[in-house]
Amino acid sequence: SGPRSMTLEGREAAGQPQATLGPPANGSGPSQELEGHWPEIPERSPCVAGVIPVIYYSILLGLGLPVNLLTTVALARLAARTRKPSYYYLLALTVSDIVTQVVIVFVGFLLQGAVLAREVPRAVVRTANILEFAANHASVWIAVLLTVDRYSALCHPLHHRAASSPGRTRRAIIAVLGAALLTGIPFYWWLDVWRDADPPSMMDEALKWAHCLIVYFIPCGVFLVTNSAIICRLRRRSQSGLQPRVGKGTAILLGVTTLFTLLWAPRIFVMLYHLYVAPVHRDWRVHLALDVANMAAMLNTAVNFSLYCFVSKTFRATIREVIHDAHLPCILGSQPEGMVVEPVLKPPGIPKGAEL
């Protein structure tokens, strides 16, 4: 149920004998009385989603990856012009989403699952686990950095202006990326939920809880505390007679954290349900729930572009500028030799210091 479980169906355990339970000597034994709601026979549950996940992830990768690349170029331009920490954090967040799409969606699911039919050595799969978990952790904790930065800018503006700088922002991002890679190393021993026929060992349970804490519960706790402080600060300004101005950076922050909390909640719930109530491989309903939860979690890597466009005029103008700059050489290259091309007016650049 970690990022590896986002490759929707279980990998075939080739060469491993399937454990079977023989029937009791007579039909009316204590086994029937102790049998609960979920069956005790460790049979693999069917994947009722069929080819829908393959189509979904193909569309998500085909649309989300180009959009994230376009977002990366636009945010890089804005970060170079304004040198604001928020643009650097959003740029790092977008790059982390790109890595997540490539490592988990393309390599983990489409390439390994659909193309290679999971004929991959176990060592390669476990090494890929490190990259997948590291990409997840980096994306989430860069959003935490963005949250702390916006809290400092709104609630402690003087300290934020004195302490913030592009160099310090880059060092914070590098530190988070390094920590994400280090926290991904223990998940080399992650046991996939699709192969988890036996009761979870202490290490497996510890890794699943560590993943839930690192990628969801602790970040959401930070989001809740900082966003609540920001909203209370805006309300106090309103009660004191000042106009409670909600900046575009604050609106983007609230949107990013809210979308993450909602889209990742089903996955965390199903993971814990698998751990303590019913394993995925024994019931098709839990299997289907985890498929849908994984698809919702991966959608989080492609929705930020729409949020930025909806909130920020500055971002929309920069996107138009990027598309125009990319389209202009194509137009000039297609002109016959010797033809004079009329000069094309370039969209005005974003003034230095413009706010997201």
XYZ file of C-alpha atoms in Angstrom:
356
model
C 0.000 0.000 0.000
C 2.985 2.314 -0.365
C 3.818 3.911 -3.676
C 4.556 0.431 -4.996
C 0.934 -0.527 -4.345
C -0.080 2.237 -6.723
C 0.737 -0.356 -9.391
C -2.801 -1.483 -9.028
C -2.775 -5.263 -9.238
C -0.618 -7.581 -7.167
C 2.595 -8.893 -8.592
C 2.589 -12.574 -9.273
C 4.610 -14.417 -6.632
C 6.327 -16.761 -9.084
C 7.701 -19.918 -7.602
C 6.056 -19.398 -4.234
C 3.618 -22.135 -3.149
C 0.143 -20.950 -2.275
C -0.954 -21.836 1.240
C -4.295 -23.674 1.417
C -6.443 -24.580 4.337
C -7.989 -28.011 4.302
C -11.596 -28.542 5.398
C -12.247 -29.716 8.962
C -13.040 -33.307 9.749
C -16.737 -32.529 10.064
C -18.738 -29.569 8.817
C -19.731 -28.261 12.250
C -16.487 -27.354 13.955
C -15.229 -24.324 15.821
C -13.794 -22.977 12.549
C -17.283 -22.039 11.333
C -18.115 -20.356 14.605
C -14.901 -18.340 14.579
C -15.222 -17.406 10.905
C -15.754 -13.658 10.650
C -17.118 -11.422 7.947
C -13.987 -11.770 5.799
C -13.018 -15.218 4.405
C -10.013 -16.952 5.898
C -8.842 -18.606 2.663
C -5.877 -16.620 1.299
C -7.098 -16.415 -2.298
C -6.191 -13.449 -4.439
C -9.084 -11.049 -4.879
C -10.004 -10.193 -8.461
C -9.236 -6.802 -9.939
C -12.745 -5.654 -10.810
C -11.476 -2.325 -12.159
C -10.199 -4.089 -15.268
C -8.393 -1.879 -17.774
C -9.831 1.343 -16.352
C -6.715 2.057 -14.236
C -4.481 1.560 -17.295
C -6.509 4.090 -19.276
C -6.681 6.478 -16.334
C -2.945 6.464 -15.652
C -2.128 6.770 -19.351
C -4.308 9.880 -19.607
C -2.923 11.238 -16.339
C 0.647 10.839 -17.569
C -0.100 12.086 -21.085
C -1.769 15.265 -19.843
C -0.172 15.814 -16.445
C 3.465 15.514 -17.470
C 3.402 18.183 -20.238
C 1.342 20.476 -18.015
C 3.829 20.110 -15.160
C 6.728 20.795 -17.521
C 4.984 23.973 -18.696
C 4.376 24.938 -15.068
C 8.051 24.372 -14.282
C 9.182 26.771 -17.025
C 6.681 29.442 -15.959
C 7.587 29.209 -12.269
C 11.308 29.266 -13.086
C 10.800 32.557 -14.928
C 8.784 34.040 -12.076
C 11.341 32.895 -9.502
C 14.180 34.477 -11.519
C 12.292 37.762 -11.885
C 10.896 38.234 -8.405
C 13.306 36.098 -6.306
C 10.435 35.347 -3.932
C 10.644 32.197 -1.758
C 7.097 31.146 -2.623
C 7.994 30.741 -6.311
C 11.014 28.614 -5.457
C 8.883 26.358 -3.250
C 6.201 26.027 -5.916
C 8.894 25.248 -8.491
C 10.374 22.527 -6.269
C 6.883 21.156 -5.619
C 6.202 20.906 -9.353
C 9.532 19.164 -10.012
C 8.706 16.664 -7.244
C 5.340 16.000 -8.890
C 7.120 15.329 -12.193
C 9.454 12.835 -10.513
C 6.451 11.171 -8.861
C 4.660 10.832 -12.198
C 7.727 9.375 -13.922
C 8.797 6.980 -11.155
C 5.411 5.774 -9.897
C 2.988 6.142 -12.803
C 5.288 5.464 -15.758
C 7.979 3.155 -14.356
C 6.032 1.545 -11.515
C 2.673 0.984 -13.134
C 2.732 1.354 -16.908
C 6.223 -0.005 -17.613
C 6.645 -2.587 -14.885
C 2.997 -3.578 -14.493
C 1.381 -3.261 -17.906
C 4.335 -3.703 -20.300
C 6.731 -6.043 -18.517
C 3.938 -7.935 -16.724
C 5.924 -7.625 -13.471
C 8.777 -9.797 -14.744
C 11.225 -7.671 -12.781
C 13.905 -8.859 -10.321
C 13.013 -8.329 -6.689
C 16.130 -6.227 -6.061
C 15.135 -3.817 -8.834
C 11.612 -3.541 -7.437
C 12.879 -2.815 -3.928
C 15.367 -0.246 -5.198
C 12.538 1.461 -7.072
C 10.613 1.525 -3.782
C 13.243 3.889 -2.364
C 12.805 6.350 -5.250
C 9.010 6.173 -5.078
C 8.778 6.833 -1.362
C 11.449 9.531 -1.579
C 9.491 11.298 -4.347
C 6.303 11.181 -2.247
C 8.031 12.489 0.852
C 9.770 15.293 -1.069
C 6.536 16.511 -2.660
C 4.659 16.578 0.643
C 7.372 18.219 2.722
C 8.095 20.922 0.167
C 4.419 21.828 0.563
C 5.137 21.994 4.305
C 7.979 24.459 3.601
C 5.599 26.568 1.525
C 3.081 26.541 4.369
C 5.632 27.642 6.954
C 6.895 30.386 4.622
C 3.413 31.830 4.075
C 2.702 31.648 7.816
C 5.895 33.557 8.549
C 5.141 36.153 5.848
C 1.630 36.863 7.177
C 2.030 36.460 10.922
C 5.652 37.639 11.341
C 6.270 39.920 8.343
C 9.277 41.812 9.749
C 11.140 38.634 10.644
C 10.240 37.102 7.269
C 11.603 40.068 5.314
C 14.823 40.068 7.311
C 15.416 36.313 7.171
C 14.167 35.261 3.724
C 16.549 35.115 0.792
C 16.887 32.982 -2.365
C 19.999 31.312 -0.977
C 18.311 30.330 2.258
C 15.290 29.077 0.328
C 17.443 26.890 -1.901
C 19.265 25.459 1.113
C 15.950 24.587 2.761
C 14.758 22.840 -0.411
C 18.014 20.878 -0.730
C 17.761 19.830 2.923
C 14.215 18.551 2.399
C 15.204 16.627 -0.736
C 18.108 15.017 1.109
C 15.896 14.107 4.058
C 13.286 12.657 1.680
C 15.891 10.408 0.094
C 17.138 9.252 3.500
C 13.621 8.508 4.748
C 12.980 6.491 1.595
C 15.842 4.058 2.248
C 14.075 1.981 4.979
C 11.224 1.304 2.537
C 13.563 -0.973 0.583
C 12.059 -3.669 2.839
C 8.454 -2.608 2.176
C 6.092 -5.584 1.833
C 3.570 -5.035 -0.910
C -0.068 -5.314 0.161
C -0.856 -7.473 -2.847
C 1.557 -10.161 -1.610
C 0.814 -9.718 2.096
C -0.874 -13.092 2.623
C 0.584 -13.613 6.090
C -0.172 -11.373 9.069
C 2.046 -8.270 8.945
C 5.323 -8.531 10.777
C 6.472 -5.899 13.240
C 8.738 -4.313 10.628
C 5.986 -4.247 8.011
C 3.556 -2.641 10.432
C 6.195 -0.113 11.482
C 6.928 0.815 7.857
C 3.264 1.268 7.013
C 2.728 3.495 10.029
C 5.916 5.416 9.252
C 4.628 6.056 5.739
C 1.257 7.240 7.054
C 2.927 9.578 9.536
C 5.543 10.993 7.158
C 3.337 11.472 4.137
C -0.004 12.383 5.723
C -0.595 12.746 9.454
C 2.380 14.956 10.377
C 2.122 17.198 7.271
C -1.640 17.554 7.695
C -1.074 18.514 11.329
C 1.300 21.268 10.186
C -1.197 22.380 7.537
C -4.001 22.523 10.098
C -2.024 24.555 12.640
C -0.498 27.056 10.214
C -3.602 27.522 8.070
C -5.710 28.030 11.205
C -3.253 30.670 12.414
C -3.392 32.417 9.037
C -7.206 32.436 8.998
C -7.354 33.707 12.590
C -4.925 36.490 11.675
C -7.137 37.535 8.762
C -10.219 37.478 10.992
C -8.528 39.684 13.582
C -7.694 42.168 10.862
C -11.337 42.171 9.817
C -12.567 42.706 13.388
C -10.125 45.589 13.898
C -11.575 47.419 10.915
C -8.770 46.615 8.476
C -9.508 45.028 5.131
C -8.679 41.299 5.459
C -6.706 40.971 2.226
C -6.240 37.359 1.155
C -3.256 37.374 -1.188
C -2.905 35.083 -4.135
C -0.054 33.260 -2.415
C -2.280 32.533 0.570
C -5.114 31.372 -1.681
C -2.768 29.031 -3.535
C -1.435 27.702 -0.232
C -4.924 26.932 1.072
C -5.846 25.303 -2.238
C -2.722 23.126 -2.440
C -2.996 21.880 1.136
C -6.748 21.281 0.913
C -6.455 19.287 -2.309
C -3.661 17.177 -0.865
C -5.603 16.446 2.321
C -8.745 15.403 0.436
C -7.092 13.382 -2.328
C -4.756 11.422 -0.051
C -7.275 10.700 2.734
C -8.902 7.659 1.015
C -5.531 6.005 0.438
C -4.436 6.353 4.063
C -7.798 5.067 5.292
C -7.732 2.004 3.015
C -4.117 1.270 3.968
C -4.955 1.177 7.675
C -8.119 -0.802 6.918
C -5.972 -3.358 5.098
C -3.542 -3.479 7.998
C -6.047 -4.075 10.801
C -9.388 -5.197 9.338
C -9.318 -6.895 5.943
C -6.318 -7.510 3.658
C -6.547 -6.334 0.083
C -5.836 -9.711 -1.479
C -8.826 -11.423 0.183
C -11.764 -9.214 -0.748
C -12.519 -7.543 -4.062
C -14.177 -4.572 -2.327
C -11.010 -3.619 -0.465
C -9.038 -4.273 -3.662
C -11.295 -1.892 -5.597
C -11.202 0.698 -2.809
C -7.392 0.762 -2.885
C -7.373 1.060 -6.681
C -9.665 4.090 -6.534
C -7.757 5.593 -3.599
C -4.456 5.286 -5.459
C -5.917 6.948 -8.542
C -7.180 9.833 -6.417
C -3.787 10.225 -4.731
C -1.967 10.358 -8.066
C -4.416 12.976 -9.330
C -2.820 15.323 -6.804
C 0.290 15.477 -9.020
C -1.614 17.085 -11.920
C -4.197 19.474 -10.443
C -1.961 22.297 -9.217
C -1.660 23.827 -12.693
C -5.421 24.446 -12.810
C -5.299 25.930 -9.318
C -2.497 28.343 -10.240
C -4.286 29.440 -13.415
C -7.555 29.968 -11.547
C -6.023 32.095 -8.795
C -3.160 34.040 -10.347
C -3.277 36.452 -13.286
C 0.499 36.685 -13.082
C 0.836 32.947 -13.633
C -1.612 32.999 -16.545
C 0.305 35.833 -18.212
C 3.581 33.963 -17.777
C 2.068 30.794 -19.264
C 0.941 32.775 -22.308
C 4.425 34.231 -22.606
C 6.049 30.783 -22.436
C 3.699 29.382 -25.082
C 4.271 32.450 -27.287
C 8.070 32.147 -26.988
C 7.894 28.447 -27.845
C 5.542 29.038 -30.781
C 7.427 31.944 -32.351
C 10.541 29.970 -33.450
C 8.250 27.413 -35.088
C 6.557 30.162 -37.081
C 9.861 31.738 -38.105
C 11.347 28.370 -39.064
C 8.415 27.553 -41.340
C 8.768 30.765 -43.406
C 10.304 30.460 -46.908
C 13.876 31.632 -47.221
C 14.147 35.313 -47.983
C 10.675 36.219 -46.785
C 10.517 39.186 -44.448
C 8.584 38.473 -41.281
C 6.681 41.238 -39.600
C 7.890 41.871 -36.075
C 5.676 40.304 -33.472
C 4.986 42.171 -30.293
C 6.176 40.261 -27.280
C 3.812 40.181 -24.304
C 4.976 42.550 -21.607
C 7.035 40.899 -18.905
C 5.811 40.604 -15.364
C 7.070 43.569 -13.382
C 9.722 42.791 -10.868
C 8.255 42.176 -7.433
C 4.866 41.077 -8.753
C 3.006 38.905 -6.294
C 1.650 35.503 -7.090
